[in-house]
Coordinates of C-alpha atoms in Angstrom, one line a residue:
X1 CA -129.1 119.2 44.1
X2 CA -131.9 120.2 42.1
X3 CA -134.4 123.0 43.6
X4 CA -138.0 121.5 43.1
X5 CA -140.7 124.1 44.5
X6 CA -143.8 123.1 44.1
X7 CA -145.8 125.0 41.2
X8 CA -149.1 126.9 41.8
X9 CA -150.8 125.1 39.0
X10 CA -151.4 121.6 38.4
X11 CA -150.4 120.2 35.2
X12 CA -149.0 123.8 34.3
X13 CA -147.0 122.3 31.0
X14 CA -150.8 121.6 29.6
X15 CA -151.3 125.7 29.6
X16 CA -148.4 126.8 28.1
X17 CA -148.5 126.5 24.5
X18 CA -145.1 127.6 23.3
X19 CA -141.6 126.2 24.8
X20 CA -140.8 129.9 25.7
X21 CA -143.4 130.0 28.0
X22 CA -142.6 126.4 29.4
X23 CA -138.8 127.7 29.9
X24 CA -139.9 131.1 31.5
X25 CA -142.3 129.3 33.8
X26 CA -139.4 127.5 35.3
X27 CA -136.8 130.3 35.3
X28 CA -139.5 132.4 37.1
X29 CA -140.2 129.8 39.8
X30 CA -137.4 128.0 39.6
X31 CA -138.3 124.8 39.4
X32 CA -136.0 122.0 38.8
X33 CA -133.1 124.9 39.0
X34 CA -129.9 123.0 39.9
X35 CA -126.9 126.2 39.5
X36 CA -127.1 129.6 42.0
X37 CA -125.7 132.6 41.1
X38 CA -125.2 135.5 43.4
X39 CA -124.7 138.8 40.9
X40 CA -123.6 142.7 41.4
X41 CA -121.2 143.7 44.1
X42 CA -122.2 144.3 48.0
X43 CA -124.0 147.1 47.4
X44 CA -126.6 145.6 45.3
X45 CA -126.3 141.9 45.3
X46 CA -129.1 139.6 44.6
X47 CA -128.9 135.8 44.4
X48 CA -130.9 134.4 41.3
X49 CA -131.6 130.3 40.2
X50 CA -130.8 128.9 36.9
X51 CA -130.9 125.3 34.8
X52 CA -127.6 124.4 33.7
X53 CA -128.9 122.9 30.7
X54 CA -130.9 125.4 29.2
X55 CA -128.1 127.9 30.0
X56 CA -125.1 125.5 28.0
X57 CA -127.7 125.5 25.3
X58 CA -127.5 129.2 24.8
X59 CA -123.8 130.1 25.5
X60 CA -120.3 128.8 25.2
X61 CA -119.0 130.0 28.6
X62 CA -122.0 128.5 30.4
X63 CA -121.0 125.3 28.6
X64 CA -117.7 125.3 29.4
X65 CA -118.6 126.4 33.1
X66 CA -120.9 123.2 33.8
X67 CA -119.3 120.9 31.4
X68 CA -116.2 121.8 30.3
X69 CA -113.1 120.3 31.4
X70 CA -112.8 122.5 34.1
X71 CA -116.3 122.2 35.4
X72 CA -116.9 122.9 38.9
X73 CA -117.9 119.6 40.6
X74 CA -120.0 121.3 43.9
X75 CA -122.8 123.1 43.9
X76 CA -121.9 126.3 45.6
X77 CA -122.8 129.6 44.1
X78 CA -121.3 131.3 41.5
X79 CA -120.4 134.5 42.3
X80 CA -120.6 137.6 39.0
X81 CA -119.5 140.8 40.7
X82 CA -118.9 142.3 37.3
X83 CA -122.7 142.2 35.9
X84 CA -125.6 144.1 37.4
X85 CA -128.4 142.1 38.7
X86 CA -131.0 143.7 36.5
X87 CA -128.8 143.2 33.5
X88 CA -128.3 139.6 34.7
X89 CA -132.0 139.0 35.2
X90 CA -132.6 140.7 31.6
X91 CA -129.9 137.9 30.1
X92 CA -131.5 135.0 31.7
X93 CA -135.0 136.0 30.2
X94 CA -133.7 136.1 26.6
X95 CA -131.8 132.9 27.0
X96 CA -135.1 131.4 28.6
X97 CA -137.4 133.0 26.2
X98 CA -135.6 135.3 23.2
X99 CA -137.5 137.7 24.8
X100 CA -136.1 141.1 25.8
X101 CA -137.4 144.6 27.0
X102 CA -134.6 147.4 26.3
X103 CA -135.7 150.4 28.1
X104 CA -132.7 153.0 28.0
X105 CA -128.9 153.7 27.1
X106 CA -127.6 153.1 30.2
X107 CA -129.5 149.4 30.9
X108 CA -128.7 148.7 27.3
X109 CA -124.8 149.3 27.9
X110 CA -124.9 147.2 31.2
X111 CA -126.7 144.3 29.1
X112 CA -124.6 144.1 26.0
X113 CA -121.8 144.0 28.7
X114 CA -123.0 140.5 29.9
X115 CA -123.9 139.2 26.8
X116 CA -120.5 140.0 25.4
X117 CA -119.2 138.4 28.2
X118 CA -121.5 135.0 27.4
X119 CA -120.8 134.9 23.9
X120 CA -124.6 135.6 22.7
X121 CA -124.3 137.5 20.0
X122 CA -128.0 137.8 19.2
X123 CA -128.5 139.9 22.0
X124 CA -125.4 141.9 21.7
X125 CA -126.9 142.4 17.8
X126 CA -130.4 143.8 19.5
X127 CA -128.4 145.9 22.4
X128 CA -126.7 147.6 19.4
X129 CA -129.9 148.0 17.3
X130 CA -131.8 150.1 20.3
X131 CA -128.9 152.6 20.6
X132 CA -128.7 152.2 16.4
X133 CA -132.5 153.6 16.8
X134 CA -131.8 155.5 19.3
X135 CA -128.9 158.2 18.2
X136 CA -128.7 161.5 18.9
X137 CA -126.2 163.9 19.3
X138 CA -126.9 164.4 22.9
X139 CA -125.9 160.4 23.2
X140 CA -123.6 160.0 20.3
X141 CA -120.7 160.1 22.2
X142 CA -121.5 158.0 25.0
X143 CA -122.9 155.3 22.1
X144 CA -119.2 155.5 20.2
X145 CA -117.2 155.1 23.4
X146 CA -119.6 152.4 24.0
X147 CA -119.3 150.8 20.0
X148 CA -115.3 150.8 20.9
X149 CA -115.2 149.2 24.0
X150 CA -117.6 146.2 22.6
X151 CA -115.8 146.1 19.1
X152 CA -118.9 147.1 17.0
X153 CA -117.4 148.7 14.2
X154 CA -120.9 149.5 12.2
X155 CA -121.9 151.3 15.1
X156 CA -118.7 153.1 15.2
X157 CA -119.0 154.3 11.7
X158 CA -122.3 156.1 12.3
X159 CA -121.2 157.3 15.9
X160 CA -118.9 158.9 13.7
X161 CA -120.7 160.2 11.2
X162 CA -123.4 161.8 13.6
X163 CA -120.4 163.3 15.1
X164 CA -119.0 164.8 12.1
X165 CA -122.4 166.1 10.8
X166 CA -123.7 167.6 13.9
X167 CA -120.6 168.4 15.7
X168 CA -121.8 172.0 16.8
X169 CA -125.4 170.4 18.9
X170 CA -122.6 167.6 19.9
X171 CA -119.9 170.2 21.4
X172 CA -123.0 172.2 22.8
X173 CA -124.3 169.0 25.1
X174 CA -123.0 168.6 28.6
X175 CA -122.2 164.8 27.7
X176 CA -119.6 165.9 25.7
X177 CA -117.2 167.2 28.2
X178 CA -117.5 163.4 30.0
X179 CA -116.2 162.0 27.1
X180 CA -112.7 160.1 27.4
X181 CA -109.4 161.5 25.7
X182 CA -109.5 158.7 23.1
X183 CA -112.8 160.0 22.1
X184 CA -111.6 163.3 21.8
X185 CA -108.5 162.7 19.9
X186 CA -110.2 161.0 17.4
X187 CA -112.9 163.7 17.1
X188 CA -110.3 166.1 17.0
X189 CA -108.2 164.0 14.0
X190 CA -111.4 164.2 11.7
X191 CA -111.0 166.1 8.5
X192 CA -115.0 166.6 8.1
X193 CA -116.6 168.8 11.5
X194 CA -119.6 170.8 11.1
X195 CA -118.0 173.2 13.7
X196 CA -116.0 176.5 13.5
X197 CA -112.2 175.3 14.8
X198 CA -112.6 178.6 17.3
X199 CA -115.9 176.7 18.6
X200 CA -113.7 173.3 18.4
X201 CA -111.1 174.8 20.9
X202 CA -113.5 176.2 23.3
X203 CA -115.1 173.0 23.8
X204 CA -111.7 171.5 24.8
X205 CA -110.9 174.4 27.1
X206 CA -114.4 173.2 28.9
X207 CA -113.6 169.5 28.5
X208 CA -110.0 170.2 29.7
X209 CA -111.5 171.7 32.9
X210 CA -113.7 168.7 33.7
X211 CA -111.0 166.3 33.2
X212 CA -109.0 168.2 35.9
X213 CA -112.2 167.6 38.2
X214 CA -112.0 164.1 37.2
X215 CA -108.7 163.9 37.8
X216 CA -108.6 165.6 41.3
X217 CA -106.6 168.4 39.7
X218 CA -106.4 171.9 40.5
X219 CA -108.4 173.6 37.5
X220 CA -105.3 175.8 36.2
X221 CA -103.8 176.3 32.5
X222 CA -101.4 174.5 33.6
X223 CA -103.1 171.0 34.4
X224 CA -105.3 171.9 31.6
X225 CA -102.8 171.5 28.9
X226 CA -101.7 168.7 30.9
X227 CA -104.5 166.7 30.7
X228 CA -105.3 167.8 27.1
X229 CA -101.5 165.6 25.9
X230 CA -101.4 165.6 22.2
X231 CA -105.0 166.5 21.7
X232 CA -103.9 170.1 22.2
X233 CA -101.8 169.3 18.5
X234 CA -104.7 168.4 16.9
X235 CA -106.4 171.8 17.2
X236 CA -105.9 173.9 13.8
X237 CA -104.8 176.7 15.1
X238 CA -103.3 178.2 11.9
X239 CA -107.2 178.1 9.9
X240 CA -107.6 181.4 12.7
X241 CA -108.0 184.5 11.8
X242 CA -106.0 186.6 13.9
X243 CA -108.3 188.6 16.3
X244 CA -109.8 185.2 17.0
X245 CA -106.1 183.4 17.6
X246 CA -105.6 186.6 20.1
X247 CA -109.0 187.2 21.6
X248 CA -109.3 183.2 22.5
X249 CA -106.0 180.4 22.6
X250 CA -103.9 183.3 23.4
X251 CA -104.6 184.9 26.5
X252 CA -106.0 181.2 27.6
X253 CA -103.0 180.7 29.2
X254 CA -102.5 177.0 28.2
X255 CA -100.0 178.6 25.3
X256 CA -96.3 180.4 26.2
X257 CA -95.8 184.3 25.2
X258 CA -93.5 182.6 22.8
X259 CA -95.9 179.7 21.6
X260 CA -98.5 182.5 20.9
X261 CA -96.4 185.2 19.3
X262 CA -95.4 182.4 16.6
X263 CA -98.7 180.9 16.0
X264 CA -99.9 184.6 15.3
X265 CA -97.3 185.2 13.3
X266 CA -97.7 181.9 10.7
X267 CA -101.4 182.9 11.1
X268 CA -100.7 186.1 9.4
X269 CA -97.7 185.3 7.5
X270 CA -98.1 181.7 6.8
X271 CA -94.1 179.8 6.8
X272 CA -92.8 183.4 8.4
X273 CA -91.2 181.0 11.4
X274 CA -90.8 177.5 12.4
X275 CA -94.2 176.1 13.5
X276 CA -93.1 174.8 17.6
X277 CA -94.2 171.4 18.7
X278 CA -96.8 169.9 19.5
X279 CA -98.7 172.6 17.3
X280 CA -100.5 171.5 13.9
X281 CA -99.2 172.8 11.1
X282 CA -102.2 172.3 8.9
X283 CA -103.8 175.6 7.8
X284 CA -106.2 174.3 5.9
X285 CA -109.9 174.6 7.4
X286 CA -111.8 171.0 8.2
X287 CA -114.6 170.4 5.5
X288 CA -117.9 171.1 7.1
X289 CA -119.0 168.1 4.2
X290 CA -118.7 167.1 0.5
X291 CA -119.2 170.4 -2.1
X292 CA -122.7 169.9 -3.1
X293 CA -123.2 168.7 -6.2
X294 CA -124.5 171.5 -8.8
X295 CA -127.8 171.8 -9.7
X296 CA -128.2 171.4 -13.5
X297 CA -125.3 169.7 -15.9
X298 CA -124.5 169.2 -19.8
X299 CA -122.2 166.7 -20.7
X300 CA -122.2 164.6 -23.4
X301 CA -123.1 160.7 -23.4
X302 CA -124.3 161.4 -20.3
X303 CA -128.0 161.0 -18.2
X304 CA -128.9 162.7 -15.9
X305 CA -131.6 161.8 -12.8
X306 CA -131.9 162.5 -9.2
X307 CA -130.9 161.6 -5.9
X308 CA -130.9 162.7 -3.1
X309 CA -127.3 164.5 -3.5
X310 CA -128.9 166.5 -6.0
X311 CA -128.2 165.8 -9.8
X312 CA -126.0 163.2 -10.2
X313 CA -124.7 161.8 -13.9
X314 CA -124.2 158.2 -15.3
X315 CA -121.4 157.7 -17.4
X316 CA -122.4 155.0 -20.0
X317 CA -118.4 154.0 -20.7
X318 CA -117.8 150.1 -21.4
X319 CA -120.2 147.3 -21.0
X320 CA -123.3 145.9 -23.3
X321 CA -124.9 144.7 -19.9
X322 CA -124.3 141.2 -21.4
X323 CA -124.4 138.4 -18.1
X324 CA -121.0 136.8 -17.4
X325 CA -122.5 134.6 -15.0
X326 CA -125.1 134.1 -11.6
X327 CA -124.2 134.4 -8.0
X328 CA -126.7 131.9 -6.2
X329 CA -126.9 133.3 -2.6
X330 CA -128.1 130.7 -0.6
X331 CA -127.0 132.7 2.6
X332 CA -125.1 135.9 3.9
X333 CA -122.2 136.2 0.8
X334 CA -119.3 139.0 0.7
X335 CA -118.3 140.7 -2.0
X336 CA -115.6 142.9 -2.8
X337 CA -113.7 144.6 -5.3
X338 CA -110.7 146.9 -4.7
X339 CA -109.7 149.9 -6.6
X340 CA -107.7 153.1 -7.1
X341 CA -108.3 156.6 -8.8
X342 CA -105.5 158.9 -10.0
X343 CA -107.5 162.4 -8.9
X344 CA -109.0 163.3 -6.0
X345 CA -112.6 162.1 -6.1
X346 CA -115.9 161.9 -3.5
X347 CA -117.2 158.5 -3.7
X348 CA -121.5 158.3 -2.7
X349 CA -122.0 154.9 -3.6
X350 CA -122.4 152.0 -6.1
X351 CA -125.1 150.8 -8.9
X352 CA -125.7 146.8 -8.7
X353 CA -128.0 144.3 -10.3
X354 CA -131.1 143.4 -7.8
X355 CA -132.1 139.7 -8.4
X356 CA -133.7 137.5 -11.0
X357 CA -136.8 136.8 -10.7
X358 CA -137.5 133.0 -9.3
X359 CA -138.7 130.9 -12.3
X360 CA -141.4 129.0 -9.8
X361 CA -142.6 133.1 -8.7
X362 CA -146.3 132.3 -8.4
X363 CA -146.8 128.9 -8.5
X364 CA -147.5 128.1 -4.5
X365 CA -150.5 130.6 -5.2
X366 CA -151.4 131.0 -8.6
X367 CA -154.4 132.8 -8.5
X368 CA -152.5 135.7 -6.9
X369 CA -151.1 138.2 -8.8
X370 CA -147.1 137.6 -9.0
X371 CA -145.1 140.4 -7.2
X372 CA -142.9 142.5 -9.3
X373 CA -141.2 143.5 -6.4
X374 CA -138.9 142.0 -3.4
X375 CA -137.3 143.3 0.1
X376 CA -134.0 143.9 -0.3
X377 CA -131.4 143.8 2.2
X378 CA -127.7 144.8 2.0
X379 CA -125.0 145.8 4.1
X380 CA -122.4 147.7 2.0
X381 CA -119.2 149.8 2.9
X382 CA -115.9 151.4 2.0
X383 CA -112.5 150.9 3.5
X384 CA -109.2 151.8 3.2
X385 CA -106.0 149.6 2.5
X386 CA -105.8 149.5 6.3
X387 CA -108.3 148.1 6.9
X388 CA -110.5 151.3 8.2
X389 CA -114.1 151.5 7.9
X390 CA -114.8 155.1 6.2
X391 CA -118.5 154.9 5.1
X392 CA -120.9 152.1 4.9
X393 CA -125.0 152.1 4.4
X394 CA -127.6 149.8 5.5
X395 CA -129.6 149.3 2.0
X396 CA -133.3 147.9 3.0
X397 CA -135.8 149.2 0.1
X398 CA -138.4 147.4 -2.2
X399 CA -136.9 146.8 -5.4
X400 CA -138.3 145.6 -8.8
X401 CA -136.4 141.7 -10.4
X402 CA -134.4 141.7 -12.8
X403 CA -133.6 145.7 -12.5
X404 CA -130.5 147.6 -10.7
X405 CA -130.7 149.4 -7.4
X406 CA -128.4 152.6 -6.2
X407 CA -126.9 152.2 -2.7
X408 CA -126.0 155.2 -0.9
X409 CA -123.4 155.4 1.5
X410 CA -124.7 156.8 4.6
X411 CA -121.8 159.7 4.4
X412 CA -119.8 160.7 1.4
X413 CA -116.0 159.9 1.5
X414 CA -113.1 161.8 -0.3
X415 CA -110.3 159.4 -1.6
X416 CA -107.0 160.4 -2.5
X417 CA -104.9 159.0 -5.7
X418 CA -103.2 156.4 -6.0
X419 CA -104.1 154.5 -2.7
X420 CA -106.0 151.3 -2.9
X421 CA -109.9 151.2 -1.7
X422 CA -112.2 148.1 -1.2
X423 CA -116.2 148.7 -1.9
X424 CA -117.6 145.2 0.3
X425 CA -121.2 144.4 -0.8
X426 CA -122.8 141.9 2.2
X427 CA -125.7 140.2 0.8
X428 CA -128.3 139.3 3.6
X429 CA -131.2 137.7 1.1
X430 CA -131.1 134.4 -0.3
X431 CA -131.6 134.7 -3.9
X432 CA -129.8 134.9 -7.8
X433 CA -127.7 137.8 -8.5
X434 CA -126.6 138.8 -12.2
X435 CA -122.9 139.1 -12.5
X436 CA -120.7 141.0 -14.9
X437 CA -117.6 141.2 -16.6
X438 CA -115.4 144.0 -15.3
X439 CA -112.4 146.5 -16.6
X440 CA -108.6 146.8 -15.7
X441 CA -108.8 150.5 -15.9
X442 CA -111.5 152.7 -17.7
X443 CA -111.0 156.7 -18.0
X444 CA -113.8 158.9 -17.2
X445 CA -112.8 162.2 -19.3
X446 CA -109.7 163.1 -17.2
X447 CA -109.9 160.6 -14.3
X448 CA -108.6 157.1 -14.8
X449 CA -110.0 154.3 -12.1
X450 CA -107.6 151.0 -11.8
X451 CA -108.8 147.6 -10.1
X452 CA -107.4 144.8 -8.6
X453 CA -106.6 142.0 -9.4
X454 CA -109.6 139.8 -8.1
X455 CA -109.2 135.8 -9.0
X456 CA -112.2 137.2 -11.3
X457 CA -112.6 139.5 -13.5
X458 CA -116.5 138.7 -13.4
X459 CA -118.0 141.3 -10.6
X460 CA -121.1 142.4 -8.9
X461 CA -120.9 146.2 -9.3
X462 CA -122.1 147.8 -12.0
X463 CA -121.0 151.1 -10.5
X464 CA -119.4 153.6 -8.8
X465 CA -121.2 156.6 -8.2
X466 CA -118.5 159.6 -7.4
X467 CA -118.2 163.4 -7.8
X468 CA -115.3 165.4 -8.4
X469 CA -113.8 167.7 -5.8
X470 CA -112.1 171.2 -6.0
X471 CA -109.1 169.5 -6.1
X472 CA -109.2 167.9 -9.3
X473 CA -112.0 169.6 -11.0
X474 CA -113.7 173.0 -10.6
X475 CA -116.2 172.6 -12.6
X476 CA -117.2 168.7 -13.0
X477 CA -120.4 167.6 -11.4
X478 CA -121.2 164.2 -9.3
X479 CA -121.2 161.5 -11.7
X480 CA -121.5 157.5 -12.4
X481 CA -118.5 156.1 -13.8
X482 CA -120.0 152.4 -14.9
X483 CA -117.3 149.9 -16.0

């Protein structure tokens, strides 16, 4: 039965001017309420009101609850021992209103939780936004543990980046040693940490000890390396010098006389002796980031301007900049193109066409001036043939018509030959894009780039903005190749 309380103004619906208000009026005295829901566990329960209605409106589960097939046909509560009451109450204001008051990490985590579990995304998009805003490596951890369990892959990526360019203020925080083992194994599997591997172990040894803690475990070597698994073959411990091998992992005691005495010994006479399991045999340091690019360049055909990188070059190598054809976005459009390299290259990001300018610019308000300029908006990453997010940027800059624009990827990624990439362009503004005709392969002096086979040849990347690494060029600089 329908909860009718009597309101404390007359004719209240007269004073509320927007349908938010109207809708939070109700929610907050619940009037008319006709569903009860009692949220949180014992501890800290609390028994709330709600419209059925106005709650199918803004969720799927809510709909199925009340009116689904399997709708419950009395009105007893509804019990949600999973959800806190505060983040409950928070979820029922922005379905009643779209309004929302995100306060800190921990209330934001307990929020996206129930609007995950309600199928809003809109809320789920803001919850992700604060801690977006909010990022730091004191946090960063917490936020990409938090960005797995919710499936927010964007999030993920620059969790993951933080972490890999502030690794050292990261190991340093005490967050960091309540941080799962799946966090740590995949910190521990990046090739880019701006931390000494010596540093690297040490945090584990400290992380390792509060696991044991965690785990009601006596704090010994012994349940260290037990608790550590396979992270413990993860550490480099062959890119050691030796005093530090001996002065630290050795007399640790988490490693056998035996274990040690061979480690040293590949550490000073690298393939002396078999390398034992679980240990890494990689004795190659991590990359603290991408070899800056140098500072001043000559190269023919080329011209040079700057980024923020430093210097970077623009190969002018196929193309009259002739218009193949015009990609109306009405709404949110993907774009992709897929592509391989035959050296080792580090790819910072991609040159594309901004939009045409509207024929009717100016007409609403012609005695205005008509704006050059427009808000752009794009979401833009790279991935591997797997499928794996490695870098990605969110472009948002004011941009001249008619002109080109450089996006940036948020982090730098080295490829490797002869594996297939995908660059994905997300276009979030409504407007006519320029589109070109693209190559099978062009050849930038000694590095060849091959694309897929797209059902078009006709493509909306001008180009790719890479550099060359140490490992297939010692001396050339950060470049565009165009095709």
């Amino acid at each position: 039965m329908a909860h009718s309380s009597s309101s404390n103004s007359i004719d209240w619906q007269t004073q509320l001017r927007y349908i938010r208000q109207r809708a939070g009026h109700v929610l907050q005295s619940g009037q008319w309420s006709d569903c009860t829901f009692i949220v949180g566990n014992e501890n800290n329960q609390k028994t709330m009101r709600g419209h059925r209605l106005i709650l199918a409106m803004s969720s799927p589960v809510f709909e199925a609850m009340f009116y689904g097939g399997m709708a419950e046909k009395t009105d007893k509560p509804i019990e949600i021992l999973d959800v806190q009451p505060d983040a409950f109450k928070a979820l029922l204001q922005y379905i009643y209103s779209d309004d929302i008051n995100l306060k800190s990490f921990d209330q934001v985590c307990e929020i996206c939780y129930a609007a995950k579990k309600y199928m809003i995304p809109s809320l789920v998009e803001q919850c992700t936004q604060f801690i977006w805003r909010d990022l730091h490596p004191g946090n960063v951890c917490r936020a990409y543990e938090f960005a797995r369990l919710f499936e927010e892959p964007r999030l993920l990526d620059k969790c993951m980046q933080i972490i890999q360019n502030t690794t050292d203020q990261v190991l340093k925080d005490a967050s960091f040693e309540e941080i799962d083992a799946a966090t740590l194994r995949t910190i521990l599997q990046q090739e880019i940490l701006s931390v000494s591997e010596l540093v690297l172990w040490e945090a584990c040894l400290q992380w390792a000890k509060q696991e044991c803690v965690r785990q009601s475990l006596e704090v010994s070597p012994m349940n260290q390396r037990k608790v550590l698994g396979d992270c413990l073959g993860l550490i480099r411990f062959l890119t050691l010098s030796p005093t530090e091998f001996a002065n630290s992992p050795a007399v640790s005691g988490l490693l056998s006389q035996e274990e040690s005495y061979t480690l040293l010994m590949n550490i000073s006479s690298p393939g002396v002796t078999t390398i034992p399991s679980p240990f890494s045999q990689i004795n190659k340091k991590r990359q603290g980031g991408p070899t800056p690019p140098p500072s001043s360049v000559s190269h023919p055909n080329v011209r040079s301007s700057r980024l923020r990188e430093g210097v970077q070059l623009r190969c002018e190598c196929v193309g009259t900049g002739v218009i193949a054809d015009i990609l109306d976005n009405e709404q949110l459009v993907d774009y992709f193109m897929s592509f391989s390299v035959d050296k080792h290259v580090c790819i910072y990001g991609v040159e594309m066409p901004t939009q045409l300018m509207p024929q009717n610019l100016g007409q609403e308000l012609p005695s205005q001036p008509v704006q050059q300029s427009y808000s752009e908006l794009i979401y833009a990453f790279l991935q591997d043939s797997d499928g794996c997010r490695l870098t990605y940027t969110h472009f948002t800059a004011r941009v001249s018509w008619n002109s080109s624009m450089e996006v940036i990827f948020n982090r730098p990624v080295y490829i490797t030959p002869s594996k297939t990439y995908k660059i994905a362009i997300v276009l979030n503004k409504g407007g006519r894009y320029p589109m070109y005709f693209t190559a099978n392969h062009v050849a930038y002096e000694h590095i060849t780039f091959s694309f897929g086979e797209e059902i078009s040849r006709i493509g909306l990347i001008k180009a790719i903005i890479f550099g060359c690494t140490s490992r297939s060029s010692s001396s050339s600089p950060e470049g565009y190749w165009q095709y």
